Coordinates of C-alpha atoms and ligand atoms in Angstrom, one line a residue:
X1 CA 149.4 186.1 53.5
X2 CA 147.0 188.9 53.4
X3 CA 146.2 190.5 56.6
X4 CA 144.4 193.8 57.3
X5 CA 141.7 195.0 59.4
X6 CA 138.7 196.0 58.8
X7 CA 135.4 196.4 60.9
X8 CA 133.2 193.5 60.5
X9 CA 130.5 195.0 62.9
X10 CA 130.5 191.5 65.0
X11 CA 127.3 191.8 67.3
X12 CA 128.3 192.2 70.9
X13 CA 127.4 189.0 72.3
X14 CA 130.1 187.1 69.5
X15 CA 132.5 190.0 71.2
X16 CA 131.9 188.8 74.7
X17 CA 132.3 185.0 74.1
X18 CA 135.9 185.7 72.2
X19 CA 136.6 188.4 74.9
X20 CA 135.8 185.4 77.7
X21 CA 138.6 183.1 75.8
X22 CA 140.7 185.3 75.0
X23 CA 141.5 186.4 78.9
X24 CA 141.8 182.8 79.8
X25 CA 144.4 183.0 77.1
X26 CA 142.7 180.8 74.3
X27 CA 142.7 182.6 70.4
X28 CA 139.3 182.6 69.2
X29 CA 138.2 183.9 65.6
X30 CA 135.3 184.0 63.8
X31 CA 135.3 182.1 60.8
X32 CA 133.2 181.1 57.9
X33 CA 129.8 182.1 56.6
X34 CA 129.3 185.0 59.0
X35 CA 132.7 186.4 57.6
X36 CA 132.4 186.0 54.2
X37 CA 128.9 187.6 54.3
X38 CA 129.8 190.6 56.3
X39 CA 132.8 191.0 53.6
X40 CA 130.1 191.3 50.7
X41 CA 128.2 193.4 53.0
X42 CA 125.6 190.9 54.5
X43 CA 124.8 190.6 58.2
X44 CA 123.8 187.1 59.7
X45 CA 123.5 186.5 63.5
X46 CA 125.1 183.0 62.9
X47 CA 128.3 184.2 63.5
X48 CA 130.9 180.4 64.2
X49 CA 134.0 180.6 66.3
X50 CA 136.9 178.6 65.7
X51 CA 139.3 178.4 69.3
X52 CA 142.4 176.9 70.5
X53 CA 140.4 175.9 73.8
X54 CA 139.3 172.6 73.9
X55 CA 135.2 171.7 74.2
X56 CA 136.0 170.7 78.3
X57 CA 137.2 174.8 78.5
X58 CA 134.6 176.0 76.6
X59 CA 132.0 174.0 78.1
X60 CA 132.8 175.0 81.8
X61 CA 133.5 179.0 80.9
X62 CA 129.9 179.3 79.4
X63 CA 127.0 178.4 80.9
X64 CA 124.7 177.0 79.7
X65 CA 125.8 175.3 76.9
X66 CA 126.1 172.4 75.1
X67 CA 128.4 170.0 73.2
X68 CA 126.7 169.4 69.6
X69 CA 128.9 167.1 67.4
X70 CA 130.8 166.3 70.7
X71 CA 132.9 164.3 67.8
X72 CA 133.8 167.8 66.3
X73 CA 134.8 169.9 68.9
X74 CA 131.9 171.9 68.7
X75 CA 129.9 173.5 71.6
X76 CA 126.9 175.9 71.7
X77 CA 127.0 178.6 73.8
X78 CA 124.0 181.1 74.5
X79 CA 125.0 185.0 73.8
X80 CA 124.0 187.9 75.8
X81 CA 121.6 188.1 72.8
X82 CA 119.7 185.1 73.4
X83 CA 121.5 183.2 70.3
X84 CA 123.1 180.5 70.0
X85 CA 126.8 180.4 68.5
X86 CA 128.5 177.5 68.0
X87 CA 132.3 177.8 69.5
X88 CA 134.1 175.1 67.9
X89 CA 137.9 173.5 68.4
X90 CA 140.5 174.8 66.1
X91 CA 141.3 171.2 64.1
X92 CA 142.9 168.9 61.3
X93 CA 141.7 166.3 59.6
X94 CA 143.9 163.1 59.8
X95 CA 142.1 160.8 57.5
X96 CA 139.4 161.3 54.8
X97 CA 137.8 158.9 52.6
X98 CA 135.3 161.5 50.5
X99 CA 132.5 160.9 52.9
X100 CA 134.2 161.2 56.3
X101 CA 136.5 163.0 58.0
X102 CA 138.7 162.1 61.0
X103 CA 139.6 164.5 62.8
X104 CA 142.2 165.9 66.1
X105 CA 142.1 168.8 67.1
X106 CA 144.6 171.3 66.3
X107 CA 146.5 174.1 67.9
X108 CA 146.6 176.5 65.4
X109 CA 143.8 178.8 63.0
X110 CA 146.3 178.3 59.8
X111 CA 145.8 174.2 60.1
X112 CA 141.8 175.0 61.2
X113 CA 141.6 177.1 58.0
X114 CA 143.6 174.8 55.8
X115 CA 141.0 172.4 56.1
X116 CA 138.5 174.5 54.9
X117 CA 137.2 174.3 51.4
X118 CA 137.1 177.1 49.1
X119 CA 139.1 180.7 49.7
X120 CA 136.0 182.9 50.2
X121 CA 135.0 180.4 53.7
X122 CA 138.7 180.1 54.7
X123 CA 138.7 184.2 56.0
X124 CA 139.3 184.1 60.3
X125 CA 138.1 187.4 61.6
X126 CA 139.5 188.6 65.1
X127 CA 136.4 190.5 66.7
X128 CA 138.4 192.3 69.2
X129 CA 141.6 193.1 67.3
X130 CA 139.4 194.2 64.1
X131 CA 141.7 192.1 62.3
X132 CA 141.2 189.8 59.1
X133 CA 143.7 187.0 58.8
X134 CA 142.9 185.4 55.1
X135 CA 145.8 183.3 54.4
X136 CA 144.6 182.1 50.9
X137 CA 143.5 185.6 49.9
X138 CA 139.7 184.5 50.0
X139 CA 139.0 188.6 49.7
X140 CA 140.7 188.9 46.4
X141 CA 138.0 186.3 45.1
X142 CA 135.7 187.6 47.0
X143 CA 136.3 191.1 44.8
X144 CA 136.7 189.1 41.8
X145 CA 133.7 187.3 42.2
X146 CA 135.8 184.0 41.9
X147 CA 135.2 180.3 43.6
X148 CA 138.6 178.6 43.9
X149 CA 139.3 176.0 46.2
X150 CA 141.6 176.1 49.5
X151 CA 144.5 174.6 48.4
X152 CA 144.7 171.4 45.4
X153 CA 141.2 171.1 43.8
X154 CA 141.4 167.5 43.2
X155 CA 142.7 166.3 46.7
X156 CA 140.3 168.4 48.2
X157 CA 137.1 167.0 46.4
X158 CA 138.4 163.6 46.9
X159 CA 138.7 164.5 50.5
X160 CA 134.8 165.0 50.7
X161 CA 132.5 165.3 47.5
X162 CA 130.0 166.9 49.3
X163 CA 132.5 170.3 48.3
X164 CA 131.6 169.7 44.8
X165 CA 128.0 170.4 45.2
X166 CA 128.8 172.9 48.0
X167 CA 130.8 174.8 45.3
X168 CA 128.1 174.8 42.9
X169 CA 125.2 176.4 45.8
X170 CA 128.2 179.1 46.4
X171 CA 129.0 179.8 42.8
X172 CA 125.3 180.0 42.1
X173 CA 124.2 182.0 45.4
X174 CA 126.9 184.4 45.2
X175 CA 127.1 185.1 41.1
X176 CA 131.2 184.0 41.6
X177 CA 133.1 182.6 38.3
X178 CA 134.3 178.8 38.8
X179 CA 138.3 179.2 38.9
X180 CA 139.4 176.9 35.8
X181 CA 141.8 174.5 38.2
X182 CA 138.4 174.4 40.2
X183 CA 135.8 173.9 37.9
X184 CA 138.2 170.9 36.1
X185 CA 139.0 169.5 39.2
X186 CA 135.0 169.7 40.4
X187 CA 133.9 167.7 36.8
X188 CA 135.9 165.5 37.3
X189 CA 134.9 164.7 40.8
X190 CA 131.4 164.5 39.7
X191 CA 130.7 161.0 39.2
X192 CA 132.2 160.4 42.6
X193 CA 128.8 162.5 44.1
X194 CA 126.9 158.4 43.7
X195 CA 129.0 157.5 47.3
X196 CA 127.5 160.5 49.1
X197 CA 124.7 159.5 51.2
X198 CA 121.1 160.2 50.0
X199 CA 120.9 163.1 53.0
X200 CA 123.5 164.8 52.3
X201 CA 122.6 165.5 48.6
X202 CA 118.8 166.5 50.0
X203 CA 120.2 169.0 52.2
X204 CA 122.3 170.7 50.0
X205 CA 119.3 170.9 47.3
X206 CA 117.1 172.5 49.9
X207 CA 119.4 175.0 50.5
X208 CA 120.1 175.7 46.9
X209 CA 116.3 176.0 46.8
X210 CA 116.4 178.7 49.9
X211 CA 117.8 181.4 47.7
X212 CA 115.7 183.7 46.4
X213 CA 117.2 182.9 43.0
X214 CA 118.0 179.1 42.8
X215 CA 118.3 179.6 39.2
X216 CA 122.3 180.0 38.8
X217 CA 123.1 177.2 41.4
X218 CA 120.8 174.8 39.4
X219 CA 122.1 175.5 36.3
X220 CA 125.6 174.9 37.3
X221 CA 124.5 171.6 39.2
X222 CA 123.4 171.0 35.3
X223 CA 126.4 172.2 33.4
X224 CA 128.2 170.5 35.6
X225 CA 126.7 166.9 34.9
X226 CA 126.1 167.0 39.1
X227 CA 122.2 167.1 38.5
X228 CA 122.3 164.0 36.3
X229 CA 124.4 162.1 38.4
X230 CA 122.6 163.0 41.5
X231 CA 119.1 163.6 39.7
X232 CA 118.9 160.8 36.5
X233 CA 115.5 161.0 36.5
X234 CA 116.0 164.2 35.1
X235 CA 118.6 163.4 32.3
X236 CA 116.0 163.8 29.8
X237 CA 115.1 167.0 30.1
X238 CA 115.3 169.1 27.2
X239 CA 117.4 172.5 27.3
X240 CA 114.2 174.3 26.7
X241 CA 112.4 172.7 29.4
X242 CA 115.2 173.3 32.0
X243 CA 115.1 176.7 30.9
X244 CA 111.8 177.2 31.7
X245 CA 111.6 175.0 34.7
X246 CA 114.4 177.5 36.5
X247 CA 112.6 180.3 35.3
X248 CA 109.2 178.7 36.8
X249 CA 111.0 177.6 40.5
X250 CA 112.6 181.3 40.3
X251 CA 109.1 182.8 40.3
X252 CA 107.4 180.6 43.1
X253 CA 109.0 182.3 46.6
X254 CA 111.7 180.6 48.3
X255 CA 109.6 179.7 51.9
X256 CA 107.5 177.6 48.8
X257 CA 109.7 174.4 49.0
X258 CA 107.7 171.9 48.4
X259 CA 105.9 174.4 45.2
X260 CA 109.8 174.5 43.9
X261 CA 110.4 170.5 44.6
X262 CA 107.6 170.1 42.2
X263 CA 108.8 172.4 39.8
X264 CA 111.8 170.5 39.7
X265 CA 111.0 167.1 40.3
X266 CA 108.0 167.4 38.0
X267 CA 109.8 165.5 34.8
X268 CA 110.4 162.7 36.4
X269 CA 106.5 161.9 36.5
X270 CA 106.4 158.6 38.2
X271 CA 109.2 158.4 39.7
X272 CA 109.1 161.5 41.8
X273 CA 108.3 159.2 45.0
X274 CA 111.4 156.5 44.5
X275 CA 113.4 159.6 43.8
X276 CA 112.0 161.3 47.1
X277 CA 112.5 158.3 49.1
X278 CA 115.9 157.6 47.7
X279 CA 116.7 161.2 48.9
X280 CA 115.2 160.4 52.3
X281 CA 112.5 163.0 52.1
X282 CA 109.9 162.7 55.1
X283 CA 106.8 160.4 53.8
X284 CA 104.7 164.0 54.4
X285 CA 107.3 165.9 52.2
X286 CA 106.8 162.7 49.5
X287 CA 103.1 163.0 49.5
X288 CA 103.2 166.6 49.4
X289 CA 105.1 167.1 46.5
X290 CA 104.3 164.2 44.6
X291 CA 100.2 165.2 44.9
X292 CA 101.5 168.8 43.5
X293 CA 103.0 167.5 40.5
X294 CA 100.2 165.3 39.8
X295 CA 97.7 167.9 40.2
X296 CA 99.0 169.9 37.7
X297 CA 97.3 167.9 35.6
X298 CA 93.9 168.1 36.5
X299 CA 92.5 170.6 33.7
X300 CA 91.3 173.6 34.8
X301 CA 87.4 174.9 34.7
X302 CA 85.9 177.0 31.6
X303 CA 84.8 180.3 32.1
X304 CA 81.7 179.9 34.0
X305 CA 81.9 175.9 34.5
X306 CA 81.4 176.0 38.6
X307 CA 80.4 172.0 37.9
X308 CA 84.3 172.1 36.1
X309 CA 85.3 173.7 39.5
X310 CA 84.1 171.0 41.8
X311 CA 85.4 168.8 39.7
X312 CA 88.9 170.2 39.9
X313 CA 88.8 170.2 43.5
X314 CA 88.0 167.2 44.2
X315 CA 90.5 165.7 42.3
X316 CA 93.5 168.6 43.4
X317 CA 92.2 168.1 47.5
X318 CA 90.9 171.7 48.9
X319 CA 93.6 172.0 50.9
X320 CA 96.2 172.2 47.8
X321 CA 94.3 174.3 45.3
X322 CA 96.2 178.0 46.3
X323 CA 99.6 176.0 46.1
X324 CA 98.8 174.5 42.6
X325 CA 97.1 177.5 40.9
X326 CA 100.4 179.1 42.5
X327 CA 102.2 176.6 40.7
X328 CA 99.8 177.4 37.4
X329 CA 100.2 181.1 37.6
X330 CA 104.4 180.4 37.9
X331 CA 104.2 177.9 35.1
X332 CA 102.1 180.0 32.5
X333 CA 104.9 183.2 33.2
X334 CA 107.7 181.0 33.2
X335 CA 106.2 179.2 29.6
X336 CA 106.2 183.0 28.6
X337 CA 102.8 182.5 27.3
X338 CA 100.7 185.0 25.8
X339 CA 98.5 187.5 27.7
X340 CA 95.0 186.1 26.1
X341 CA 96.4 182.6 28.4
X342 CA 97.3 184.2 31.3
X343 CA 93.8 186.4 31.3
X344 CA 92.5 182.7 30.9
X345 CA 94.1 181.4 33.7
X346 CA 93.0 184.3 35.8
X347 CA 89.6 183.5 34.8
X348 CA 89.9 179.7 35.5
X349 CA 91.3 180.5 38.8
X350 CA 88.6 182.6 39.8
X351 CA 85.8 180.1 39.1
X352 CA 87.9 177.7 41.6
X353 CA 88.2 180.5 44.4
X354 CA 84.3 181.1 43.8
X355 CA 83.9 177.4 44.3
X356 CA 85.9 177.4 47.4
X357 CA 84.6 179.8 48.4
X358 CA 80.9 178.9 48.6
X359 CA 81.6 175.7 50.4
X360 CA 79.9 173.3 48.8
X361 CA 80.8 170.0 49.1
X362 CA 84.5 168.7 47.1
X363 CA 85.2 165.3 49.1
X364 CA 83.7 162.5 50.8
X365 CA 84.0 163.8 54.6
X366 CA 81.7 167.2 53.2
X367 CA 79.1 165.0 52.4
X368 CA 75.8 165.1 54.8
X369 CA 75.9 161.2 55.0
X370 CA 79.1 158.8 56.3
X371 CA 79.8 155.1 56.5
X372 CA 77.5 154.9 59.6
X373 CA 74.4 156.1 57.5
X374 CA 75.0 153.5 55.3
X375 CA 75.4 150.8 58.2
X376 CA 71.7 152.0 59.5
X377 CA 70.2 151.3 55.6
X378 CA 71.9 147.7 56.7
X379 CA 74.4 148.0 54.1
X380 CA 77.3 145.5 55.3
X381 CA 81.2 147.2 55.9
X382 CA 83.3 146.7 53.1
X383 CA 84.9 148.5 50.3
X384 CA 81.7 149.1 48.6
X385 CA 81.4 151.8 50.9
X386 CA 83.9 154.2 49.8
X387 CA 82.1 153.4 46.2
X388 CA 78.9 154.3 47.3
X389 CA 80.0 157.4 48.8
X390 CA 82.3 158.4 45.7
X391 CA 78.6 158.2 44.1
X392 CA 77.1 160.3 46.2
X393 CA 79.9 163.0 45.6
X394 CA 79.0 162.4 42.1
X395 CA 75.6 163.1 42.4
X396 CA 76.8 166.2 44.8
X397 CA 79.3 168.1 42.5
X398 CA 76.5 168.0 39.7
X399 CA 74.1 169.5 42.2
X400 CA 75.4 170.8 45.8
X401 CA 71.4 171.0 46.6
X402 CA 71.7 166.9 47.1
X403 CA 73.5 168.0 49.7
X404 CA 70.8 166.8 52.3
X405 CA 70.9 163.6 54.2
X406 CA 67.2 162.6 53.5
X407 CA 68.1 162.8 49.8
X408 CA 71.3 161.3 49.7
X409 CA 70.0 158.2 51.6
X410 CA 67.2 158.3 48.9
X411 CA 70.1 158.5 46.1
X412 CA 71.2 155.4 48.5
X413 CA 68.6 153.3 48.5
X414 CA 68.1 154.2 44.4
X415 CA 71.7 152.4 43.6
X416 CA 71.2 149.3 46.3
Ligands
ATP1 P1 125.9 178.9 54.8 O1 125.6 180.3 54.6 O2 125.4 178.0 53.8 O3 125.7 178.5 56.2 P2 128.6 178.6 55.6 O4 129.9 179.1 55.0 O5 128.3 179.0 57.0 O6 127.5 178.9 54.6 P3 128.5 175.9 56.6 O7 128.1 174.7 56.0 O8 127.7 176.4 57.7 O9 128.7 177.0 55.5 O10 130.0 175.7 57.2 C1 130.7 176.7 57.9 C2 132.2 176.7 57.4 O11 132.8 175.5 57.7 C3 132.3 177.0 55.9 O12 132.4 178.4 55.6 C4 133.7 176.3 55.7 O13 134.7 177.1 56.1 C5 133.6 175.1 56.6 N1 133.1 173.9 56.0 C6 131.8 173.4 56.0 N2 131.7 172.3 55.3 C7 132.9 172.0 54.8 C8 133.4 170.9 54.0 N3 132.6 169.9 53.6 N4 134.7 171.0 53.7 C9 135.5 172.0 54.1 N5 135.1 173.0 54.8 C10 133.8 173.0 55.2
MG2 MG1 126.7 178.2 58.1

């Protein structure tokens, strides 16, 4: 057992909620995330407490606050700050079946932290006392940079597989080494990630994808074999490719998620929405993404071809064209190609901006006519509408001056 102290710098309100329980005479620690960051020298705000008192105690000494995960023992409680901190029961689990977890609570941190999954989130931090309590010398892999599991690594995946792709977004976020016991125990738990419920595997992903550098964590979810268990729409991707698609997500910013989804999700081409769905992405995330992807293969304008330009933007949607020429300009570094392309591409993009820009016309709704022009020539509703009017946009991306209601009802009458 490794105990020392050490000032973690807890914010004042975290010190006033453990000072509360503590004078009733409940232990309360900080555990988890907020500790492990402050260790490498990070600072978060979401600093989680793990007491002896039970969610009734908690609840009635703060006010207000409120049970979340009633289920888990864990209540939120507002700080002196303004923020919320989530106070939770110290507890065991009694039964786990790799998906769920039963649990009771517990009266002691040890069985709270034995619980835990890997060394590094298993460190309790006493906010008053200054005191680290790290029974599975978490801050030894922590120096060494090294992942390694709380306990058995094969009992403790099979508890709940989620930990294998939890380990992987650590390992990558953090730069840390797989432990060997770990990293044969996590393979082999692998092909177990299919029973883990399409959410579960979405959220981790996005936050994978919330690092600045998602690179290292994708790469392991690949070396691994996680991605194409998870991912096997994306089995045949060529190491090349995948080298160049990390690079590619790595250079698009990390608030970009649907910009990286696309990045990512790009080789499976047609499948991206059953792959979306399957991952219970909202329908607005699906369309998103999937429109991305598939606008990256509209061709860009010429030099000097504003006609090309409409074109493109009709087909990409105004409202997308920054996000895929952000996608272009990522691509084109990440392909490493050469600066006579990229001064192309700057060239291309600038025709689209001028186009933009200028506001002509790009989609139906810009036109000077709608459906209820049509209706006054006498032109029966129906689908032959929307045909007419994809005309007209014909007409109007050749020459924006059509652009007039007189003359467009002349191109009109013309076709009928
Ligand atoms: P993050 O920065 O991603 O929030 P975190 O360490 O705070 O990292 P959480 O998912 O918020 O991660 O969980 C808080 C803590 O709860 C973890 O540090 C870990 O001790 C424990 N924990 C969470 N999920 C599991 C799990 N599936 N198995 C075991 N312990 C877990
Ligand atoms: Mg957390």
């Amino acid at each position: 057992m490794v105990d020392r102290s050490a000032d973690l710098d807890a914010p004042d309100a975290v010190v006033q909620i453990v000072q509360r329980l503590e004078d009733r005479g409940y232990e309360t620690w900080a555990v988890g995330g907020a500790v492990r960051d402050a260790l490498l020298g990070g600072s978060r705000y979401d600093w989680d407490l793990a007491t002896s008192a039970h969610p009734d105690v908690v609840r009635k000494l703060f006010k207000p606050s409120y049970p979340i995960g009633i289920q888990f023992g864990t209540v939120a409680v507002r700080g002196i700050d303004g923020n919320i901190y989530e106070v939770t029961t110290f507890r065991r689990d009694i039964e786990t079946d790799g998906r769920h977890a039963v649990v009771e609570y517990a009266d002691e941190l040890d069985e709270d932290l034995a619980r835990r999954d890997f060394t590094i989130n298993a460190i309790a931090y006493h906010p008053l006392r200054k005191e680290l309590h790290d029974p599975y010398a978490g801050q030894d892999d922590l120096d060494q940079r090294t992942l390694r599991c709380v306990g058995e690594p094969a009992l403790r995946f099979a508890e709940d597989y989620l930990r294998v792709v939890r380990g992987l977004r650590f390992a990558g976020r953090y730069q840390l080494s797989i432990d060997d016991g770990t990293w044969k125990a996590l393979i082999e738990a692998v092909p177990n990630l299919t029973r883990l419920s399409g959410e579960r595997i979405r959220e981790e992903l996005l936050k994978v994808l919330s690092a600045r550098s998602a690179a290292p964590g994708l790469a392991l979810y690949r070396e691994s074999g996680a991605l194409g268990v998870v991912y096997p729409e994306l089995n045949g991707v060529a190491d090349e490719e995948w080298a160049r698609i990390l690079r590619a997500i790595d250079g698009i910013g990390e608030r970009r998620t649907a910009l990286r989804l696309a990045e990512l999700f790009g080789p499976a081409g047609p499948h991206i929405e059953e792959m979306m769905t399957r991952l219970r992405f909202s329908n607005a995330e699906i369309r998103k993404v999937t429109a991305l992807a598939k606008a990256l293969a509209a061709p860009l304008p010429a030099a000097g071809d504003v006609v090309g330009g409409r074109r493109w933007l009709r087909e990409v949607g105004r409202e997308r064209a920054a996000d895929v020429l952000r996608l272009q300009f990522a691509g084109a570094r990440a392909r490493r190609a050469p600066p006579m392309e990229r001064t192309e591409l700057a060239v291309q993009a600038r025709v689209v901006l001028s186009v933009l820009g200028s506001g002509d016309p790009v989609a139906i709704g810009e036109l000077a006519i709608d459906g209820n022009d049509l209706k006054t020539l006498g032109l029966p509703p129906g689908p032959e509408y929307s045909r007419i009017l994809e005309s007209c946009l014909d007409a109007v991306i050749d020459d924006p001056e059509l652009n007039d209601r007189e003359r467009l009802l002349e191109h009109v009458r013309e076709q009928m």
